[in-house]
Coordinates of C-alpha atoms and ligand atoms in Angstrom, one line a residue:
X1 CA 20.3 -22.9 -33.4
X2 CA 23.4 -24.3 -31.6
X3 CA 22.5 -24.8 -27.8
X4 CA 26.6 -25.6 -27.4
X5 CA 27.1 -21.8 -28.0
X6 CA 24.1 -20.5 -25.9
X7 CA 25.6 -23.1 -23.6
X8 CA 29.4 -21.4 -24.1
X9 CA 28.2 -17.5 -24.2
X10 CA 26.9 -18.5 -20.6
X11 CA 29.9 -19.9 -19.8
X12 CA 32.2 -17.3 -21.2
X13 CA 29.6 -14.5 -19.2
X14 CA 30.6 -16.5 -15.8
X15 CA 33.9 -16.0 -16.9
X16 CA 33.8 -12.3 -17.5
X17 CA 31.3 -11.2 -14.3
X18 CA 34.4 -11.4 -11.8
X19 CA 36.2 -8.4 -13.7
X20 CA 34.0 -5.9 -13.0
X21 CA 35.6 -6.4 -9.9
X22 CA 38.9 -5.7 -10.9
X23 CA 41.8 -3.2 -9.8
X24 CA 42.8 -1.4 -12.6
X25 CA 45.9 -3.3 -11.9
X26 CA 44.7 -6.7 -12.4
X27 CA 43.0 -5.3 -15.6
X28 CA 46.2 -3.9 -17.1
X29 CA 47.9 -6.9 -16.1
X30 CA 45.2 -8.7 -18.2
X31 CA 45.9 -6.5 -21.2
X32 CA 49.6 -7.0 -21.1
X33 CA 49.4 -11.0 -21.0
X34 CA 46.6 -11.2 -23.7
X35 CA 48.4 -8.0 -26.2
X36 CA 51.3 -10.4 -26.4
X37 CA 49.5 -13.7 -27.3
X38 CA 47.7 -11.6 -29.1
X39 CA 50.7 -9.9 -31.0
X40 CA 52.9 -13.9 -31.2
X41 CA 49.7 -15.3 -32.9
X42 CA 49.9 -12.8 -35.4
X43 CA 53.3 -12.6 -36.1
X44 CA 53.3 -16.4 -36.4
X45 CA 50.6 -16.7 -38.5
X46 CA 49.5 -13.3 -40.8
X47 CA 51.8 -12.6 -43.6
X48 CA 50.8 -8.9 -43.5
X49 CA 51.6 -8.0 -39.5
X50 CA 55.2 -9.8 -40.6
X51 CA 55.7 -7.1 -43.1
X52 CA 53.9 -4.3 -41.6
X53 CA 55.4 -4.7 -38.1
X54 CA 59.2 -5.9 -39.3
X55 CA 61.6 -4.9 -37.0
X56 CA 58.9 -3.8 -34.1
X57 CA 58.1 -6.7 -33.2
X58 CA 59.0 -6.3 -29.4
X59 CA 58.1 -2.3 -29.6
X60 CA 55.5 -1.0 -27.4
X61 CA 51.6 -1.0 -28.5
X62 CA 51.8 3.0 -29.3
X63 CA 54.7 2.9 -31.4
X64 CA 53.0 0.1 -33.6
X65 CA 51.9 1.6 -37.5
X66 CA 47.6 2.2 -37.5
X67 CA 45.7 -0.3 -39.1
X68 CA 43.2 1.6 -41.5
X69 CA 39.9 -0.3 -42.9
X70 CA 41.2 0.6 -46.3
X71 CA 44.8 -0.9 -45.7
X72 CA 43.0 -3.9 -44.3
X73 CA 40.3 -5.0 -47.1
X74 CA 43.4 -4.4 -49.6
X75 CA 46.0 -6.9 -47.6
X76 CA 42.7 -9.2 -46.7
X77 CA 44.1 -12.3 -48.0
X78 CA 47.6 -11.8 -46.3
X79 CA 45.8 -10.4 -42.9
X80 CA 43.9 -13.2 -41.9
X81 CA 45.4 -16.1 -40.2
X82 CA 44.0 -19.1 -42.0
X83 CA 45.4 -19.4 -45.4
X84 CA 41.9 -21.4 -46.6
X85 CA 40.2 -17.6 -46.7
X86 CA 39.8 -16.1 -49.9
X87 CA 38.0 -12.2 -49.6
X88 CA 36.3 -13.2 -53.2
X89 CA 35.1 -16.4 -51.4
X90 CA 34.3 -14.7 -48.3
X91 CA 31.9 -12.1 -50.6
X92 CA 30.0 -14.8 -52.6
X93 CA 29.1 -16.2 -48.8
X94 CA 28.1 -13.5 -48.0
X95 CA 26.1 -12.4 -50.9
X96 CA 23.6 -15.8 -50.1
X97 CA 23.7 -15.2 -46.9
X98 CA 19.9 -16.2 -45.2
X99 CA 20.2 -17.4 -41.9
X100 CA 23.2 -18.4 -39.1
X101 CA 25.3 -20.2 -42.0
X102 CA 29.1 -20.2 -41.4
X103 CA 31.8 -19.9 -44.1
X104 CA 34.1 -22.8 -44.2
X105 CA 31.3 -24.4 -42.1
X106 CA 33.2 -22.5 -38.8
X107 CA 33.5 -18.8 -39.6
X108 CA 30.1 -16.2 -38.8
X109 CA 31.3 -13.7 -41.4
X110 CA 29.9 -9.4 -40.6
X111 CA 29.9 -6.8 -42.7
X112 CA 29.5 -3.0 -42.7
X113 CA 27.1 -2.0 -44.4
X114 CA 28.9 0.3 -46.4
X115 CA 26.9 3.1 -47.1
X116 CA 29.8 5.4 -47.7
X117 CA 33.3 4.1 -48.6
X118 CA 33.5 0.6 -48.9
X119 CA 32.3 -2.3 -46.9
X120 CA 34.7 -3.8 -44.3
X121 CA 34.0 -7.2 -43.7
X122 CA 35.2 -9.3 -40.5
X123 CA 35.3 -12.7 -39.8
X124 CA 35.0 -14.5 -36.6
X125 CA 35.8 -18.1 -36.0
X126 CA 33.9 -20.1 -32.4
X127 CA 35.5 -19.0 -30.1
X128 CA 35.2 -15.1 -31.4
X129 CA 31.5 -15.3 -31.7
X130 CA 30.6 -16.6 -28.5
X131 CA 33.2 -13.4 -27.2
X132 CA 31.0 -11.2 -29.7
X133 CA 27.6 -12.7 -28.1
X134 CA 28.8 -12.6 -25.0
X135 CA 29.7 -8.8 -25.3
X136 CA 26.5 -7.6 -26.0
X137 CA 24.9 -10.1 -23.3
X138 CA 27.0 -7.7 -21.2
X139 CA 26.0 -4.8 -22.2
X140 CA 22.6 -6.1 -21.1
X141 CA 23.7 -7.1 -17.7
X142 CA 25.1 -4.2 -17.1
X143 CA 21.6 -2.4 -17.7
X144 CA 20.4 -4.8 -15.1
X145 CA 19.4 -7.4 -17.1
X146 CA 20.7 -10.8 -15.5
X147 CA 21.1 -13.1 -18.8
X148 CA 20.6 -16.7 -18.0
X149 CA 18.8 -19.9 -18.5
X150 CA 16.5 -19.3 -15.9
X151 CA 14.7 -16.5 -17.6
X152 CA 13.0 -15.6 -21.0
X153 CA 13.3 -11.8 -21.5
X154 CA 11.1 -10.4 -24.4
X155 CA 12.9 -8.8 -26.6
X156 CA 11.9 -6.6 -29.5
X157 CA 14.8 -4.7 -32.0
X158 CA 14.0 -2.2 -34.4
X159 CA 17.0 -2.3 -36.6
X160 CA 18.6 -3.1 -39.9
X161 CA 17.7 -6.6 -41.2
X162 CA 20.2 -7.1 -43.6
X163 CA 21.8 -10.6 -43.2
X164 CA 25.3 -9.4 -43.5
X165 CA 24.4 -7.1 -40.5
X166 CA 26.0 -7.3 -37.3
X167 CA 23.1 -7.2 -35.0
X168 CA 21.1 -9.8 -37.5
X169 CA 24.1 -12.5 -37.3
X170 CA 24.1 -11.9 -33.5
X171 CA 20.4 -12.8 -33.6
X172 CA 20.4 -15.6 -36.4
X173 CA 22.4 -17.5 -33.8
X174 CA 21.1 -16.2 -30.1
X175 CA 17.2 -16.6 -31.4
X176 CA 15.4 -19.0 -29.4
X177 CA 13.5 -20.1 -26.5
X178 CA 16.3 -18.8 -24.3
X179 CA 16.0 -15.3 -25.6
X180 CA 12.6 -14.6 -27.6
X181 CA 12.7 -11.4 -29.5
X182 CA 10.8 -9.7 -32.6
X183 CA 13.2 -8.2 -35.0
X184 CA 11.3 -5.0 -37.2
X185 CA 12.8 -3.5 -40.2
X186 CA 13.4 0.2 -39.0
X187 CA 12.7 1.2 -42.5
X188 CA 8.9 -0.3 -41.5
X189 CA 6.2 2.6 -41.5
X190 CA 6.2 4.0 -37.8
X191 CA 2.5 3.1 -37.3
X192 CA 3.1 -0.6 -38.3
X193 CA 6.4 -0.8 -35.8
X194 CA 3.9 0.8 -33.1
X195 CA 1.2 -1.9 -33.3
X196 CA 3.6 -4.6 -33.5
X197 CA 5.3 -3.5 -30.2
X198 CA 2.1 -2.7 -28.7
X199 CA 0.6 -6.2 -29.0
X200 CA 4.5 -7.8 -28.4
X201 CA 4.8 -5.4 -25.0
X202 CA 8.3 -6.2 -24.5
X203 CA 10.6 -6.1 -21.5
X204 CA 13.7 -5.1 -23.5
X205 CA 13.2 -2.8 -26.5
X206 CA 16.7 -2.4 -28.8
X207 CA 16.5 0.7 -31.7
X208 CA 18.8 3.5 -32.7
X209 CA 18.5 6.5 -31.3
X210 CA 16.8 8.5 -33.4
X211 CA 14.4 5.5 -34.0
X212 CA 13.9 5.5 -30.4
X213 CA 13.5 9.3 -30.5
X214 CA 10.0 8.6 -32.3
X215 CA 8.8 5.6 -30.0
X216 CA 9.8 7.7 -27.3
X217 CA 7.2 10.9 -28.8
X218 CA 4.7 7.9 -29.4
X219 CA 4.6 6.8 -26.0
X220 CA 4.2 10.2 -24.5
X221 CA 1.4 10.8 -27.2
X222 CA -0.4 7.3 -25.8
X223 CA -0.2 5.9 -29.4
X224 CA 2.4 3.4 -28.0
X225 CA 2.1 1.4 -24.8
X226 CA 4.7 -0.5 -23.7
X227 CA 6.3 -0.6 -19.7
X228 CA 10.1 -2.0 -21.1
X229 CA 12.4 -2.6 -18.3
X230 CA 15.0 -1.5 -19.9
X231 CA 15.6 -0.1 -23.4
X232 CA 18.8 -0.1 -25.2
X233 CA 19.8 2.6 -28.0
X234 CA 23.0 1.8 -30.3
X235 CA 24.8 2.9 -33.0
X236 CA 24.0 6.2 -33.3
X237 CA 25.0 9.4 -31.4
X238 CA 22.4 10.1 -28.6
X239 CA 21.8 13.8 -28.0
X240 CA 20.9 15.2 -24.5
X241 CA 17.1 16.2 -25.9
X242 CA 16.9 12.4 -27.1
X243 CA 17.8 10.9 -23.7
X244 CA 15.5 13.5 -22.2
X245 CA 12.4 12.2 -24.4
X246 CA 13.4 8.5 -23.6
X247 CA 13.9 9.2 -19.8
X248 CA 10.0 11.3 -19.8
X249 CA 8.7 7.7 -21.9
X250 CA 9.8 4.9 -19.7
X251 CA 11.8 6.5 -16.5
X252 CA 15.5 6.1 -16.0
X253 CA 15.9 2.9 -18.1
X254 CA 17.6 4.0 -20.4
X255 CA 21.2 2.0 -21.2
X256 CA 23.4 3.5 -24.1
X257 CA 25.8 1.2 -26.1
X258 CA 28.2 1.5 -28.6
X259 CA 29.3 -1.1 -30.4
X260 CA 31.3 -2.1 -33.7
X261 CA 31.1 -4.5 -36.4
X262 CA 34.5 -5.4 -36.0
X263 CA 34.5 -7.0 -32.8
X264 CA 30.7 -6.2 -31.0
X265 CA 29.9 -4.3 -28.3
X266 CA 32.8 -2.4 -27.0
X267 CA 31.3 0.2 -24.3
X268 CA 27.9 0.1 -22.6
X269 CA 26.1 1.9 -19.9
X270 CA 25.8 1.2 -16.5
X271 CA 23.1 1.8 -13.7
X272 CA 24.7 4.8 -12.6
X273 CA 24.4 6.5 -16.0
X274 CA 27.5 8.4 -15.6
X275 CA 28.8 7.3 -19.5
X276 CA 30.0 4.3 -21.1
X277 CA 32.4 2.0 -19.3
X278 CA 34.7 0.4 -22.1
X279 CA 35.3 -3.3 -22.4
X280 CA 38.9 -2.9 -21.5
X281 CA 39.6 -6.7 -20.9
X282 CA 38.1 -7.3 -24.6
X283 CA 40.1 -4.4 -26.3
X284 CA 42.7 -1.8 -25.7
X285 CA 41.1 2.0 -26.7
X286 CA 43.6 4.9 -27.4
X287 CA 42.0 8.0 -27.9
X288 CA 44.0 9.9 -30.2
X289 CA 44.3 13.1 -32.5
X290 CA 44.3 13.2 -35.8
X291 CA 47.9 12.2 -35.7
X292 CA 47.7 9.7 -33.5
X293 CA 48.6 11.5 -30.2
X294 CA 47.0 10.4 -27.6
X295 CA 44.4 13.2 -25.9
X296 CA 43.6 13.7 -22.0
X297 CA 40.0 12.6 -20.7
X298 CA 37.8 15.3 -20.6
X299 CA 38.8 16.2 -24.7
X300 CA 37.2 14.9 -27.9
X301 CA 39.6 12.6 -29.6
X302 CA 39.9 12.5 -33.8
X303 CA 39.1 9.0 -33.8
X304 CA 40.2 5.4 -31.5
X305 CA 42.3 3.1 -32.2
X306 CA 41.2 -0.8 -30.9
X307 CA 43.1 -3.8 -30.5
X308 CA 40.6 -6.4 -30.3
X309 CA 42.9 -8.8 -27.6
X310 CA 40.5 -12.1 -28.4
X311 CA 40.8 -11.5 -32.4
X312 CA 42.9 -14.5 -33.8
X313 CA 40.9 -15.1 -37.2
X314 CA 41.7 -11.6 -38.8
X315 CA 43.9 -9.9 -36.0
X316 CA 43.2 -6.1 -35.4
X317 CA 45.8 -4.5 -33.6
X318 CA 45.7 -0.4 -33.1
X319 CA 42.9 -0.5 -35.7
X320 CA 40.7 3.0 -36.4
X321 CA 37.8 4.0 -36.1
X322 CA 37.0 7.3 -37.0
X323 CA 34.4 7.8 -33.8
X324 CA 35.3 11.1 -31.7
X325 CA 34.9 10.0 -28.1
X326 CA 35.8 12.0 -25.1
X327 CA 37.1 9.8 -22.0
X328 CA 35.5 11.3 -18.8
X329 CA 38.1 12.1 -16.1
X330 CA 35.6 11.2 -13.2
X331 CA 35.1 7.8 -11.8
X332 CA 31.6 6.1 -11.8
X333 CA 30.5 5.1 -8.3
X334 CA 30.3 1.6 -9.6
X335 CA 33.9 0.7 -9.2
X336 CA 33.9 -1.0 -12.1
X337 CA 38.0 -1.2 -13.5
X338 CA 36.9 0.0 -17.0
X339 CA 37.6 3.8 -17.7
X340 CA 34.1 5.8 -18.7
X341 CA 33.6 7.6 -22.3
X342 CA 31.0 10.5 -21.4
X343 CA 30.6 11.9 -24.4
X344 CA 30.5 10.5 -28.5
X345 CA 30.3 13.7 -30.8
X346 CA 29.9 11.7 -33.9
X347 CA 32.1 10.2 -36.5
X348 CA 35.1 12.5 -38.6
X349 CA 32.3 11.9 -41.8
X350 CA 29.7 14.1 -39.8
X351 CA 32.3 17.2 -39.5
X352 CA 30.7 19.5 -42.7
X353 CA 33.4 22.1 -44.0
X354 CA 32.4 25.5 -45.3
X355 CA 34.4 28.6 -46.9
X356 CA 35.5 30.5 -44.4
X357 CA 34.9 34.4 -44.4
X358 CA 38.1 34.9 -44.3
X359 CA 39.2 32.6 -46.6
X360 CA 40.0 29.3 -46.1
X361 CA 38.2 26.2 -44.9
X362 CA 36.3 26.0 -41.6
X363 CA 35.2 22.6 -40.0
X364 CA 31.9 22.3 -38.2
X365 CA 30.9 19.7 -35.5
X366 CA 27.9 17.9 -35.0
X367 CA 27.6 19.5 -31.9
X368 CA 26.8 22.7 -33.3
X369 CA 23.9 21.6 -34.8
X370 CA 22.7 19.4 -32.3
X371 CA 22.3 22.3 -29.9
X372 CA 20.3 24.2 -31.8
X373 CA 18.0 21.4 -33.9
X374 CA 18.0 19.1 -30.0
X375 CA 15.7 22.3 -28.8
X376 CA 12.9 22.3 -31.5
X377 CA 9.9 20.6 -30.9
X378 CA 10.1 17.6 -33.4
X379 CA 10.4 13.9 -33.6
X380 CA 13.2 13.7 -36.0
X381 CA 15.8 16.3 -37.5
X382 CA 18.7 16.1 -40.2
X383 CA 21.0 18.9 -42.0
X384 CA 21.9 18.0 -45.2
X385 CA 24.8 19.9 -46.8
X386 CA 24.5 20.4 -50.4
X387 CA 26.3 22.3 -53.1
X388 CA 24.5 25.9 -52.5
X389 CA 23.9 25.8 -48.5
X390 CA 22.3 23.6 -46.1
X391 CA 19.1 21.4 -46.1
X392 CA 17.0 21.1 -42.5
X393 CA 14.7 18.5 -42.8
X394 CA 12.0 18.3 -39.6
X395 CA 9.8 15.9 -38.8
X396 CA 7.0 15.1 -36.4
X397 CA 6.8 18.7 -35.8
X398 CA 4.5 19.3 -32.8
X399 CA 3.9 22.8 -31.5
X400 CA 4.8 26.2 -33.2
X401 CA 7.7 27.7 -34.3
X402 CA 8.9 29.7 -37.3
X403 CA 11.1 27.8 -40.1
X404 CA 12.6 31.4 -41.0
X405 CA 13.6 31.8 -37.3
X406 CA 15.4 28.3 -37.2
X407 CA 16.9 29.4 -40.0
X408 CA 18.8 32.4 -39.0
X409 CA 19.2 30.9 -35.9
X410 CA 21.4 28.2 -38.0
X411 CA 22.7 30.9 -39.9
X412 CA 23.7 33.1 -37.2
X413 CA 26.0 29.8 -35.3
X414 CA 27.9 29.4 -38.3
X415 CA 28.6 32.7 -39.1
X416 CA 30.2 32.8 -35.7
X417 CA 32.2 29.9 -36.4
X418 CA 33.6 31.9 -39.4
X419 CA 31.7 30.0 -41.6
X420 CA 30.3 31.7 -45.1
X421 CA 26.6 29.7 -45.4
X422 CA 25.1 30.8 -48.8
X423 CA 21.3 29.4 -47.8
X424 CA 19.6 27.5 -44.9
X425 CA 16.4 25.8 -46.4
X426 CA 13.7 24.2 -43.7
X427 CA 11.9 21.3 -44.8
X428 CA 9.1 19.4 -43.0
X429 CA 8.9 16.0 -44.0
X430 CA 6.6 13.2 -43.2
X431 CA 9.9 10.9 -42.2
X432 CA 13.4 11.2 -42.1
X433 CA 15.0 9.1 -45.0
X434 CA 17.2 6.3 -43.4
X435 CA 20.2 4.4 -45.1
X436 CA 20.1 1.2 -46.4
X437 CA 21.0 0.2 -42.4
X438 CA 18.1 1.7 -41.1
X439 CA 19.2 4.7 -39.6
X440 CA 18.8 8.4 -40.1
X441 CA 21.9 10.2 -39.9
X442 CA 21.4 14.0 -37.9
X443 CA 24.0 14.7 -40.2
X444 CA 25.0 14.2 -43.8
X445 CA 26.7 15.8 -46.6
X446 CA 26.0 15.3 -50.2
X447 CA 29.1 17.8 -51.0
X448 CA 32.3 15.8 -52.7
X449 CA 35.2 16.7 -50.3
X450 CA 37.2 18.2 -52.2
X451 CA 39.5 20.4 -50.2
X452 CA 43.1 20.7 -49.0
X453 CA 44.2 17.6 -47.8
X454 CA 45.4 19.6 -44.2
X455 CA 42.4 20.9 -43.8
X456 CA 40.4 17.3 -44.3
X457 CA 40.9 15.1 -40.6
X458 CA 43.9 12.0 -41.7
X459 CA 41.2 9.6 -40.9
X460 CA 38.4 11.5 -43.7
X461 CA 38.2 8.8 -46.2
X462 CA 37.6 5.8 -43.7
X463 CA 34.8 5.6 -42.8
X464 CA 33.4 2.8 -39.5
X465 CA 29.9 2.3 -39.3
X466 CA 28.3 1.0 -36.0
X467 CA 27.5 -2.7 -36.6
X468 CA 24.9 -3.2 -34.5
Ligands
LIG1 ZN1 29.4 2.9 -14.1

């Protein structure tokens, strides 16, 4: 552990606290100045922005080509900005990967965990990581939770382990006396994670969603004792019943944030719980249609494009995610500069497709599904699409209800969509299966995608996952 960078992640926090003050002026003045050192760095220095920007290199941000995931582990070698990087290289690192060790002894090297598509992997040099560090220490503060010398905060985190993981790397390096925290495999048995907690009794508790969905039922049940002052939930989309559960556990504590392997947190919560305010200073978010468009606040987007301002290492300039965010159009009372998303439907991947009944294909959102499933009675839900219908998978079920009732309830939604659904089948499971991350998708589709390219969102194939 390198006391320089806890040293420099307070530094760089002292530097960022002053612009939650900001006009939106000042912050868009910000933007400008740091989009063009930003956009000179790269054109002096990554053979690939030469080519792909040639000719635009004085054009405006939104007339710039997208940056996809696929386009940029393809190009990898002639993205990055320091010549000495080889992707094959960068893999093998990773591949032996134990603890806070840096490529080239100076880059902290992420990865997604590529559970569909392929992995993306992102490197960050010093100065990046400390930005990366500091964006999550953030994200903390702004649940009203002052990070500094002065005080230890126990810290527990129920997530992914894996040493290539975001929220791992962050932890190899932050782990010490200035921050002591338990880290527990999500994929843990439930009763094991609830003892450890128990006898931990932490002030900050960090899962995904749904993983906080079950704590949340455990507390209420008494099984799990624990008075956090704040808890965090990441990563995953967080329905209104899950909030709900978390609120009735611990009180109004609860701080949502979403953040990104690519460059770390990029939107957290604050104390007035009106959405996420986006780290605007950080990055520049477009919410855009499927053909880039940009969409008003107050509608779901197809996906955002970032450009990571501070990224120098392996630029990222309108790169894509394929998360559907919805910009609220209302202020938050906090005055903070940064504009609010209120509302995260999901990623592109968790759209399912069916046969129309009148021909065709018709698309499906998550939020279909989480209206219904968010009302039943259970710790943990997930529809599966498979070849011959849909797969409902409940668990933790407390109370009564009838699986055939759920069913057509299922049914009937879809049919009004237009949808043809062959067969809903309700399972009750002892636990949700989770990924190799840790988490447990509400949605997932084992069903190639195999349709009409127009009727398949541009963005389909790329798939983002949530680093941390
Ligand atoms: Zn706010």
């Amino acid at each position: 552990m390198d006391i320089q960078i806890v040293l420099s992640v307070l530094a760089e926090m002292r530097r960022l606290r002053p612009r939650d003050h900001w006009t939106r002026q000042q912050l868009e003045a910000h933007q400008a100045d740091a989009l063009r050192d930003l956009r000179g760095y790269a054109y002096a220095h990554s053979p690939f922005y030469q080519q792909l920007h040639q000719g635009l290199y004085n054009a405006p941000l939104h007339e710039l080509p997208v940056l996809t995931k696929a386009m940029l582990m393809e190009h990898f070698d002639e993205l990055v900005t320091d010549r000495a990087i080889r992707l094959e290289e960068v893999k093998i690192h990773m591949s032996n990967l134990t603890g806070d060790e840096r490529f080239l002894g100076r880059y902290w090297v992420n990865a997604t965990s590529g559970s569909s598509g392929h992995p993306g992997v992102f490197l960050f040099n010093r100065a990046e990581w400390i930005t990366v560090l500091a964006s999550f220490a953030r994200a903390r503060e702004w649940g009203g939770v002052r990070v500094d010398l002065t005080y230890r905060i126990k810290t527990a985190t129920v997530a992914s382990t894996a040493a290539f993981h975001m929220s791992t790397r962050v932890n190899a390096t932050a782990h010490s006396w200035w921050m002591p925290e338990i880290r527990l495999a999500a994929s843990e048995p439930k009763d094991s994670i609830v003892k450890r907690l128990s006898a931990w009794q932490p002030e900050v508790l960090i899962a995904y969603a749904s993983m906080m969905r079950i704590l949340a039922d455990e507390q209420l049940a008494g099984r799990l004792q624990i008075t956090p002052r704040a808890v965090f939930t990441s990563s995953e989309v967080l329905t209104e019943e899950t909030r709900r559960r978390i609120v009735q556990a611990w009180g109004e504590r609860l701080f949502n944030q979403y953040a990104a392997t690519e460059c770390g947190s990029l939107a957290a919560e604050c104390e007035h719980h009106r959405g996420m305010h986006l780290m605007e200073d950080l990055v520049i978010f477009e919410v855009v249609d499927r053909d880039n468009r940009p969409v008003s606040p107050g509608v779901y987007g197809d996906k955002l494009l970032i450009t990571v301002l501070g990224s120098r290492t392996q630029p990222l300039i309108r790169y894509e995610l394929s998360d559907s965010v919805r910009l609220s159009p209302d202020p938050c009372p906090s005055g903070h500069p940064f504009a609010l998303v209120d509302a995260i439907q999901g990623r592109v991947e968790d759209v399912l497709f069916f046969q129309g009944t009148a021909g065709g294909v018709v698309s499906v959102h998550p939020l279909l599904f989480s209206r219904i499933m968010d009302m039943l009675p259970v710790s943990g839900w997930q529809v599966v699409q498979e070849a011959d219908g849909l797969r409902v998978l409940l668990s933790g079920v407390r109370g009564e209800f009838e699986d055939d009732m759920l069913a057509a309830t299922l049914r009937q939604a879809l049919a009004e969509q237009g949808a043809n659904v062959p067969r809903v089948e309700v399972q009750r499971v002892a636990s949700i299966p989770k990924t190799a991350a840790g988490k447990a998708p509400l949605i997932t589709s084992n069903v190639s995608r195999s349709l009409p390219v127009s009727d398949v969102p541009s963005s389909g194939r790329s798939v983002k996952e949530a680093g941390a």
